[in-house]
Tab-separated table of C-alpha atoms in Angstrom:
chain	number	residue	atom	x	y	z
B	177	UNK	CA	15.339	-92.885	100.255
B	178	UNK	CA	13.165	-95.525	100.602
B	179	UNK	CA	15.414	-97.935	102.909
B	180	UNK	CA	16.415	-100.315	100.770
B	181	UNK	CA	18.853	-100.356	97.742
B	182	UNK	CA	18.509	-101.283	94.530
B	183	UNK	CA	20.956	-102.832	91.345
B	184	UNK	CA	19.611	-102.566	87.733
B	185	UNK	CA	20.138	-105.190	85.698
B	186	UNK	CA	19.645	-106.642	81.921
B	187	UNK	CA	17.975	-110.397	81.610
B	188	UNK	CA	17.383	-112.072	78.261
B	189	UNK	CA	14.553	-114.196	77.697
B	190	UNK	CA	14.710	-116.027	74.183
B	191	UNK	CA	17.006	-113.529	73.370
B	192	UNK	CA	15.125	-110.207	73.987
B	193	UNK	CA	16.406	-108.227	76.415
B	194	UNK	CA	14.257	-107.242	79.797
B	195	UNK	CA	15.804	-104.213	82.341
B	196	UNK	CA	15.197	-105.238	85.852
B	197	UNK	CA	15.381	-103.116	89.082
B	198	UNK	CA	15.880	-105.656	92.064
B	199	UNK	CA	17.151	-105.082	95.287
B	200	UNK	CA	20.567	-104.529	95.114
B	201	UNK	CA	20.967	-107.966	97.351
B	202	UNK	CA	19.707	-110.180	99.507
B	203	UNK	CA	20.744	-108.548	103.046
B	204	UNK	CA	18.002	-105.920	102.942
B	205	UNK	CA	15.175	-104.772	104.926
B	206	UNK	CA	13.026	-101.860	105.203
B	207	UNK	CA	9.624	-101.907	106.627
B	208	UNK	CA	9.020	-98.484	108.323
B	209	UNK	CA	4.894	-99.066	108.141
B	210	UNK	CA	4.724	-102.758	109.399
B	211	UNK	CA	3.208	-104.006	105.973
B	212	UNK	CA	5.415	-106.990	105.587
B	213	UNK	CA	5.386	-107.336	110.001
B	214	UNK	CA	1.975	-107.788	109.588
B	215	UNK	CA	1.945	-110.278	106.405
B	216	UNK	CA	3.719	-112.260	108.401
B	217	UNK	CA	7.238	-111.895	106.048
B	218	UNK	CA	9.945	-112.090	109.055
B	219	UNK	CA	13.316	-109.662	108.567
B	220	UNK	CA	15.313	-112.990	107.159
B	221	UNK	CA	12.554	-113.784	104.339
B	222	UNK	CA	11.803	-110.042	103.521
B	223	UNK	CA	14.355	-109.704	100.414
B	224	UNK	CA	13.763	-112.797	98.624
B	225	UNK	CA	10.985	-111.541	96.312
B	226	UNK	CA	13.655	-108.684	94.842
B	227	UNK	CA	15.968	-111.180	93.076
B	228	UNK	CA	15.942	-113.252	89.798
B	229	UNK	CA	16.431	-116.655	90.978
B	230	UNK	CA	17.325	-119.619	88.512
B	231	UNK	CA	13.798	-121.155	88.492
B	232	UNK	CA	12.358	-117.629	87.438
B	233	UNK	CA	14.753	-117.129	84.474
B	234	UNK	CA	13.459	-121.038	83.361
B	235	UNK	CA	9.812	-120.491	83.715
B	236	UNK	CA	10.089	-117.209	82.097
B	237	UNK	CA	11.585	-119.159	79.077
B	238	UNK	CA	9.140	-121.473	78.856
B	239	UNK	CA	6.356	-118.954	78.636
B	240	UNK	CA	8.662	-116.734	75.594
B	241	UNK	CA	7.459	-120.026	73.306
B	242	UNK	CA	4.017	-120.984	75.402
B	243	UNK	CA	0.660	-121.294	73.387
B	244	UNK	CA	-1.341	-118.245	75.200
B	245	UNK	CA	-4.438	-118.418	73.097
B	246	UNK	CA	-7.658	-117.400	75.050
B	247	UNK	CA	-5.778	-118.468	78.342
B	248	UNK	CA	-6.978	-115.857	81.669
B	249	UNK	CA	-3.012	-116.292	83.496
B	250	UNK	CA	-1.472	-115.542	86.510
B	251	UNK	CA	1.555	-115.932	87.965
B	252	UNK	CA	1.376	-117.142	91.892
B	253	UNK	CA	4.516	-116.350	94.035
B	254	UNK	CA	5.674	-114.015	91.319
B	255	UNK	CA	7.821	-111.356	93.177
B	256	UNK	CA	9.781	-109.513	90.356
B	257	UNK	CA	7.040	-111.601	88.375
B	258	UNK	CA	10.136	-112.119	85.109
B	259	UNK	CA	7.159	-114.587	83.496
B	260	UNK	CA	4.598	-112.290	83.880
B	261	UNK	CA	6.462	-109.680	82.062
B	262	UNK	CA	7.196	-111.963	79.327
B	263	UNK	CA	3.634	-113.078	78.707
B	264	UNK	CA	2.838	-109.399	79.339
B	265	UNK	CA	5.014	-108.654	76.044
B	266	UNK	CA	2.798	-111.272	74.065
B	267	UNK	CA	-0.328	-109.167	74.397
B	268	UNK	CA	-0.939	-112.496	76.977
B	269	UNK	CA	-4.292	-111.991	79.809
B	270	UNK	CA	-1.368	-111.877	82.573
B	271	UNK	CA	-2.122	-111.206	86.284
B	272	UNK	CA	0.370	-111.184	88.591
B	273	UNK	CA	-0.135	-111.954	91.902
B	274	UNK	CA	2.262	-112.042	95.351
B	275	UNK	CA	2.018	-111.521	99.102
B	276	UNK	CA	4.983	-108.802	99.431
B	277	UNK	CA	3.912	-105.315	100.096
B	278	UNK	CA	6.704	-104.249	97.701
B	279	UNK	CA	5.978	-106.503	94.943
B	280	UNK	CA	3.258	-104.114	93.048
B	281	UNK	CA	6.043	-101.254	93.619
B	282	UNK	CA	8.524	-102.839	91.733
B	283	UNK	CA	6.600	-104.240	89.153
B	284	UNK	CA	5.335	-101.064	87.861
B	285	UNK	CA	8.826	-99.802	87.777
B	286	UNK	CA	10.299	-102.656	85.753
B	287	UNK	CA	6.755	-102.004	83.408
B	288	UNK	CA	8.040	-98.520	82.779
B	289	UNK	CA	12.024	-99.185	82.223
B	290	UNK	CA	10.921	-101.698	79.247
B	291	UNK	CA	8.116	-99.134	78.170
B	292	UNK	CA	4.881	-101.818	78.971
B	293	UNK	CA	1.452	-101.169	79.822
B	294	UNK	CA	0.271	-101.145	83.346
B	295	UNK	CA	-0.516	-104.944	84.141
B	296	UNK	CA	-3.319	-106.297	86.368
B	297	UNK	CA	-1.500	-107.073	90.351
B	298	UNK	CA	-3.648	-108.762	93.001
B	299	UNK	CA	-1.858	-109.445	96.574
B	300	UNK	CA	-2.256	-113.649	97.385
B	301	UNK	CA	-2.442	-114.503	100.517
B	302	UNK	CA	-2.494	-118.457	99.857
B	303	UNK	CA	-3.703	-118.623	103.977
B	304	UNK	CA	-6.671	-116.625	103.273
B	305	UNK	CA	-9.416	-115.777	100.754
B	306	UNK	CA	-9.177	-113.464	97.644
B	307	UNK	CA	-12.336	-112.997	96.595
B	308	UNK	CA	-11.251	-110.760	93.950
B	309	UNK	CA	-8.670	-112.669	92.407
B	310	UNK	CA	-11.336	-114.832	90.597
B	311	UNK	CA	-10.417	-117.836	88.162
B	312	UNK	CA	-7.942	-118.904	85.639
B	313	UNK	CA	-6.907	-121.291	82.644
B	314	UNK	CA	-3.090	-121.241	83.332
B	315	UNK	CA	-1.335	-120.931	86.670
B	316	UNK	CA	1.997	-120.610	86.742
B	317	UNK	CA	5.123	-119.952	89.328
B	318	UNK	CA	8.513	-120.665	90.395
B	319	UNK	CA	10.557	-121.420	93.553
B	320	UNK	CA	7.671	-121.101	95.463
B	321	UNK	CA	7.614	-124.202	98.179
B	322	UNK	CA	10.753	-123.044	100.285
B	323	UNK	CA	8.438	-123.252	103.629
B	324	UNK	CA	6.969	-125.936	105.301
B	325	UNK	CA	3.461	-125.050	105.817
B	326	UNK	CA	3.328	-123.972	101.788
B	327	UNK	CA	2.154	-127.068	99.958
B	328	UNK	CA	-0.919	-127.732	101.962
B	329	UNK	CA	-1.408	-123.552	101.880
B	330	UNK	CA	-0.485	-123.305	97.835
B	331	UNK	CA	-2.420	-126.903	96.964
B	332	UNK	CA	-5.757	-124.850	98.298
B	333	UNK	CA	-4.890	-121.616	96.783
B	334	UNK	CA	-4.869	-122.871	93.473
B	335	UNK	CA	-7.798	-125.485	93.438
B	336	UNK	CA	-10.062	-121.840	94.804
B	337	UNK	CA	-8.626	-120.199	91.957
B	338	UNK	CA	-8.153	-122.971	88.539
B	339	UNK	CA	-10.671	-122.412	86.443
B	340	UNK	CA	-11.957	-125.802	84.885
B	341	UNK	CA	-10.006	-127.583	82.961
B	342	UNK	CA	-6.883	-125.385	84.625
B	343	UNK	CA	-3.295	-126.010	83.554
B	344	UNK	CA	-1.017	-125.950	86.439
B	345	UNK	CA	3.033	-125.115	85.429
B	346	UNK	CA	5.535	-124.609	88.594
B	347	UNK	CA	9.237	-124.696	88.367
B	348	UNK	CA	10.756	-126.344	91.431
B	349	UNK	CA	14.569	-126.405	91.800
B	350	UNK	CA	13.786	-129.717	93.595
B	351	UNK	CA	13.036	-128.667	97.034
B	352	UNK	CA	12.225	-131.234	99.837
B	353	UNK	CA	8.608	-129.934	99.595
B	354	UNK	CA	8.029	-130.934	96.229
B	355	UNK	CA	6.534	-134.264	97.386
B	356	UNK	CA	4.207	-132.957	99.954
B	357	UNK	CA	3.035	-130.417	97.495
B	358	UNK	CA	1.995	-133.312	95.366
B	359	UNK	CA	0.554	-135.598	97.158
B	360	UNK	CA	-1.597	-131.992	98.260
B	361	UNK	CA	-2.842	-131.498	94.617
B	362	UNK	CA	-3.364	-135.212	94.111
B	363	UNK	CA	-5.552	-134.982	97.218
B	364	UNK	CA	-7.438	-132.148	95.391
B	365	UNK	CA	-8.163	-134.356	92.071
B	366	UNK	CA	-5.199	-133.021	90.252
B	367	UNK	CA	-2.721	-135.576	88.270
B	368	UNK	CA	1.258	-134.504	87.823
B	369	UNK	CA	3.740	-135.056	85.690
B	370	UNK	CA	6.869	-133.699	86.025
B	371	UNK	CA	9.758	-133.604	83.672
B	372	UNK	CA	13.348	-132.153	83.751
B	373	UNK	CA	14.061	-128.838	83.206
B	374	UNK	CA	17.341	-127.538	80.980
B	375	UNK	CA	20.610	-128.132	82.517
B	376	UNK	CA	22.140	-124.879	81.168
B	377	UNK	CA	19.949	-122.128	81.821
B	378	UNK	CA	20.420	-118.952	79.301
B	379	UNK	CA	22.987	-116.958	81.129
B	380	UNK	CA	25.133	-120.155	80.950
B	381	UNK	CA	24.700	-121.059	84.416
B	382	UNK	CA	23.846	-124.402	85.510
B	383	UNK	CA	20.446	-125.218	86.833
B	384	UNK	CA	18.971	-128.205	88.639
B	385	UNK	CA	15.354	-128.673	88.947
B	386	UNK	CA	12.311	-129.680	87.447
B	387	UNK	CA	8.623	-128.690	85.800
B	388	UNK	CA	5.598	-129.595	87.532
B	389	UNK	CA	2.717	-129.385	85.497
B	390	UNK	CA	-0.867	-130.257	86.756
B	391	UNK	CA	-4.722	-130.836	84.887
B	392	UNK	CA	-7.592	-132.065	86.578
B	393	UNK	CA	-7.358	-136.060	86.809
């Protein structure tokens, strides 16, 4: 057993159906090695890349639609990475890309159970460098500025890593952070605009929250 437990579940994105294995829920940890100890993920923070939150199911419906054409993409933040499967079923240049130990584990499981190709993972570590992650024309992520230090951290990580001419698209259930993170990328040359997001997300369930898309200024 591998410590933790896990739920399977069906998720429909522009109604085609995805199987997802996710953790079972959100009062799990298991980290026998001292991978996520020394990540710096702390016990209460551990589980929250093995769920399909709101924000994930909307950006991963905007992307079903999304013009992918010649477009290098990754997904920051991505934990069960719902977008980056998505894409991945367009044929689209996806990399996904997250700072859990576990997050490459259960991607390639959720790969198998809906019978995709392997798809190119790179840990980000938005403190550090990733000299390997290289550059790309669309960034994208959701519900990922639900810690202080992160705007200032994520701002950085994705001015090292837009290629020119980038196109920045985060879904932010309208977090206090939101502004900081702004003002961050504005700081970096980047203008915003944000608009709505649905009200209703595909399930049926409500959702608040907004896009945030960025370009160069």
């Amino acid at each position: 057993m591998p410590g933790y437990h896990v739920k399977f579940e069906t998720v429909t994105v522009g109604g085609l159906h995805y199987q997802i294995r996710s953790l079972l829920d959100l009062q799990q940890y298991a980290d026998p090695h001292g991978a996520a100890e020394r990540a710096g993920i702390s016990p209460a923070s551990w589980p929250l890349f093995g769920h399909i939150w709101p924000s994930a199911r909307i950006l991963a419906l905007a992307m079903h639609g999304f013009d992918l054409t010649g477009k290098r993409i990754l997904e920051i933040g991505a934990g069960l990475a719902l977008a980056s499967l998505v894409i991945h079923r367009r044929a689209g240049d996806m990399t996904v890309s997250d700072w859990h130990p576990l997050s490459q584990t259960f991607l390639e499981a959720n790969l198998q159970l809906n019978g995709l190709a392997p798809m190119k993972y790179q840990p980000g570590n938005w403190a550090g460098d990733n000299p390997g992650l290289g550059e790309f024309d669309l960034i994208i992520g959701s519900d990922v500025l639900y810690e202080r230090q992160q705007p200032e951290q994520l701002a950085r990580f994705i001015d090292r890593h837009a290629a020119p001419e980038a196109q920045i698209i985060i879904v932010d259930p309208d977090r206090g952070n939101r502004v900081g993170f702004c003002k961050a990328m504005a700081h970096l040359g980047y203008a915003c605009s944000m608009r709505p997001a649905g009200r209703v997300m595909e399930n049926g369930a409500a959702y608040k929250g907004r896009f945030l898309n960025f370009s160069e200024a």
